[in-house]
PDB file of C-alpha atoms in Angstrom:
ATOM      1  CA  UNK A   1      -0.022   0.029  -0.041  1.00 95.00           C
ATOM      2  CA  UNK A   2       1.291   3.378  -0.936  1.00 98.00           C
ATOM      3  CA  UNK A   3       0.333   6.776   0.588  1.00 98.00           C
ATOM      4  CA  UNK A   4       1.168  10.322  -0.100  1.00 98.00           C
ATOM      5  CA  UNK A   5       1.215  12.784   2.857  1.00 98.00           C
ATOM      6  CA  UNK A   6       1.092  16.521   2.600  1.00 97.00           C
ATOM      7  CA  UNK A   7       0.955  19.083   5.448  1.00 96.00           C
ATOM      8  CA  UNK A   8       2.261  19.161   8.970  1.00 95.00           C
ATOM      9  CA  UNK A   9       2.399  15.812  10.836  1.00 96.00           C
ATOM     10  CA  UNK A  10       1.644  17.166  14.263  1.00 95.00           C
ATOM     11  CA  UNK A  11      -0.309  14.002  15.268  1.00 96.00           C
ATOM     12  CA  UNK A  12       2.430  11.602  13.926  1.00 97.00           C
ATOM     13  CA  UNK A  13       0.106  10.087  11.393  1.00 97.00           C
ATOM     14  CA  UNK A  14       2.981   9.253   9.011  1.00 98.00           C
ATOM     15  CA  UNK A  15       4.493   6.866  11.559  1.00 98.00           C
ATOM     16  CA  UNK A  16       1.169   5.277  12.286  1.00 98.00           C
ATOM     17  CA  UNK A  17       0.528   4.699   8.541  1.00 98.00           C
ATOM     18  CA  UNK A  18       3.938   3.100   8.195  1.00 98.00           C
ATOM     19  CA  UNK A  19       3.258   0.918  11.242  1.00 98.00           C
ATOM     20  CA  UNK A  20       0.168  -0.587   9.528  1.00 97.00           C
ATOM     21  CA  UNK A  21       1.994  -1.251   6.254  1.00 97.00           C
ATOM     22  CA  UNK A  22       1.803   1.842   4.233  1.00 98.00           C
ATOM     23  CA  UNK A  23       4.869   3.068   2.195  1.00 98.00           C
ATOM     24  CA  UNK A  24       4.544   6.804   2.836  1.00 98.00           C
ATOM     25  CA  UNK A  25       5.991   9.601   0.621  1.00 98.00           C
ATOM     26  CA  UNK A  26       5.893  12.949   2.295  1.00 98.00           C
ATOM     27  CA  UNK A  27       5.544  16.114   0.231  1.00 97.00           C
ATOM     28  CA  UNK A  28       7.979  18.481   1.920  1.00 90.00           C
ATOM     29  CA  UNK A  29       6.678  21.724   0.531  1.00 92.00           C
ATOM     30  CA  UNK A  30       3.572  22.670  -1.426  1.00 95.00           C
ATOM     31  CA  UNK A  31       1.605  19.683  -2.790  1.00 96.00           C
ATOM     32  CA  UNK A  32       1.295  20.983  -6.300  1.00 97.00           C
ATOM     33  CA  UNK A  33       1.200  18.767  -9.518  1.00 97.00           C
ATOM     34  CA  UNK A  34       4.965  18.330  -9.873  1.00 97.00           C
ATOM     35  CA  UNK A  35       5.401  17.490  -6.150  1.00 97.00           C
ATOM     36  CA  UNK A  36       2.487  14.966  -6.163  1.00 98.00           C
ATOM     37  CA  UNK A  37       3.922  13.366  -9.353  1.00 97.00           C
ATOM     38  CA  UNK A  38       7.371  13.182  -7.786  1.00 97.00           C
ATOM     39  CA  UNK A  39       5.843  11.581  -4.644  1.00 97.00           C
ATOM     40  CA  UNK A  40       4.298   8.910  -6.822  1.00 97.00           C
ATOM     41  CA  UNK A  41       0.556   9.872  -6.806  1.00 97.00           C
ATOM     42  CA  UNK A  42      -0.006   7.998 -10.043  1.00 97.00           C
ATOM     43  CA  UNK A  43       0.155   4.627  -8.263  1.00 96.00           C
ATOM     44  CA  UNK A  44      -0.762   5.743  -4.771  1.00 98.00           C
ATOM     45  CA  UNK A  45      -3.658   4.223  -2.846  1.00 97.00           C
ATOM     46  CA  UNK A  46      -4.025   7.067  -0.374  1.00 97.00           C
ATOM     47  CA  UNK A  47      -3.509  10.854  -0.330  1.00 98.00           C
ATOM     48  CA  UNK A  48      -3.585  12.398   3.185  1.00 98.00           C
ATOM     49  CA  UNK A  49      -3.715  16.103   3.631  1.00 97.00           C
ATOM     50  CA  UNK A  50      -3.482  17.982   6.946  1.00 96.00           C
ATOM     51  CA  UNK A  51      -3.349  21.539   5.713  1.00 95.00           C
ATOM     52  CA  UNK A  52      -6.599  22.851   4.178  1.00 93.00           C
ATOM     53  CA  UNK A  53      -4.586  25.719   2.700  1.00 94.00           C
ATOM     54  CA  UNK A  54      -3.351  23.205   0.254  1.00 95.00           C
ATOM     55  CA  UNK A  55      -6.931  21.910  -0.648  1.00 95.00           C
ATOM     56  CA  UNK A  56      -6.278  22.602  -4.291  1.00 94.00           C
ATOM     57  CA  UNK A  57      -3.996  19.562  -4.252  1.00 96.00           C
ATOM     58  CA  UNK A  58      -7.122  17.377  -3.778  1.00 96.00           C
ATOM     59  CA  UNK A  59      -8.532  17.860  -7.351  1.00 94.00           C
ATOM     60  CA  UNK A  60      -4.970  17.667  -8.724  1.00 96.00           C
ATOM     61  CA  UNK A  61      -4.410  14.282  -6.981  1.00 96.00           C
ATOM     62  CA  UNK A  62      -7.777  12.974  -8.218  1.00 95.00           C
ATOM     63  CA  UNK A  63      -6.985  14.196 -11.728  1.00 95.00           C
ATOM     64  CA  UNK A  64      -3.712  12.318 -11.737  1.00 97.00           C
ATOM     65  CA  UNK A  65      -5.116   9.184 -10.080  1.00 97.00           C
ATOM     66  CA  UNK A  66      -8.931   8.924 -10.021  1.00 94.00           C
ATOM     67  CA  UNK A  67      -8.717   5.876  -7.745  1.00 96.00           C
ATOM     68  CA  UNK A  68      -6.643   7.556  -5.013  1.00 97.00           C
ATOM     69  CA  UNK A  69      -8.519   7.698  -1.667  1.00 96.00           C
ATOM     70  CA  UNK A  70      -8.261  11.214  -0.192  1.00 96.00           C
ATOM     71  CA  UNK A  71      -8.290  11.793   3.563  1.00 96.00           C
ATOM     72  CA  UNK A  72      -8.128  15.168   5.259  1.00 95.00           C
ATOM     73  CA  UNK A  73      -6.915  14.766   8.876  1.00 97.00           C
ATOM     74  CA  UNK A  74      -7.625  18.233  10.318  1.00 94.00           C
ATOM     75  CA  UNK A  75      -9.975  20.120  12.547  1.00 92.00           C
ATOM     76  CA  UNK A  76     -10.333  22.797   9.891  1.00 91.00           C
ATOM     77  CA  UNK A  77     -13.191  22.916   7.390  1.00 87.00           C
ATOM     78  CA  UNK A  78     -12.487  22.206   3.784  1.00 86.00           C
ATOM     79  CA  UNK A  79     -13.225  24.909   1.253  1.00 87.00           C
ATOM     80  CA  UNK A  80     -16.468  24.592  -0.659  1.00 85.00           C
ATOM     81  CA  UNK A  81     -14.780  23.967  -4.027  1.00 84.00           C
ATOM     82  CA  UNK A  82     -13.565  20.571  -2.697  1.00 80.00           C
ATOM     83  CA  UNK A  83     -17.150  19.491  -1.699  1.00 72.00           C
ATOM     84  CA  UNK A  84     -17.684  17.724  -5.019  1.00 72.00           C
ATOM     85  CA  UNK A  85     -14.602  15.569  -4.484  1.00 74.00           C
ATOM     86  CA  UNK A  86     -14.792  12.214  -2.626  1.00 79.00           C
ATOM     87  CA  UNK A  87     -12.943  13.208   0.537  1.00 86.00           C
ATOM     88  CA  UNK A  88     -13.058  11.639   3.944  1.00 90.00           C
ATOM     89  CA  UNK A  89     -12.548  14.389   6.479  1.00 91.00           C
ATOM     90  CA  UNK A  90     -11.484  13.239   9.989  1.00 94.00           C
ATOM     91  CA  UNK A  91     -11.116  15.550  13.023  1.00 95.00           C
ATOM     92  CA  UNK A  92      -8.000  14.601  15.119  1.00 96.00           C
ATOM     93  CA  UNK A  93     -10.040  15.467  18.209  1.00 95.00           C
ATOM     94  CA  UNK A  94     -12.494  12.663  17.399  1.00 95.00           C
ATOM     95  CA  UNK A  95     -10.075   9.969  16.220  1.00 95.00           C
ATOM     96  CA  UNK A  96      -6.400   9.524  17.074  1.00 96.00           C
ATOM     97  CA  UNK A  97      -3.824   8.852  14.340  1.00 96.00           C
ATOM     98  CA  UNK A  98      -3.385   5.174  15.356  1.00 97.00           C
ATOM     99  CA  UNK A  99      -7.111   4.555  14.914  1.00 96.00           C
ATOM    100  CA  UNK A 100      -7.230   6.402  11.582  1.00 96.00           C
ATOM    101  CA  UNK A 101      -4.246   4.494  10.292  1.00 97.00           C
ATOM    102  CA  UNK A 102      -5.756   1.125  11.314  1.00 96.00           C
ATOM    103  CA  UNK A 103      -9.097   1.947   9.596  1.00 94.00           C
ATOM    104  CA  UNK A 104      -7.383   3.098   6.468  1.00 94.00           C
ATOM    105  CA  UNK A 105      -5.408  -0.100   6.252  1.00 94.00           C
ATOM    106  CA  UNK A 106      -8.497  -2.297   6.746  1.00 88.00           C
TER     107      UNK A 106
END
């Protein structure tokens, strides 16, 4: 299983995803088209975003890989333009990173 992670990892979700079997590529800067392609979004199973300021990366990721599952792990609201995308939004206050990783691997 392959995941792309973009944003700040304040809840240590990257480590939890790796612990359940994901190979995680972290986008170090802005998750734009070239960065997503370099991270391997074409064959990724999962795209995790923690920074809604980079929400434009969601339609880009879906354009590059229509089968990628998108998860936003943040307590911030997603912008309205993303509402038409298939995005699972999870609030860290409701589910810890270990639980999220386990559910995503199931």
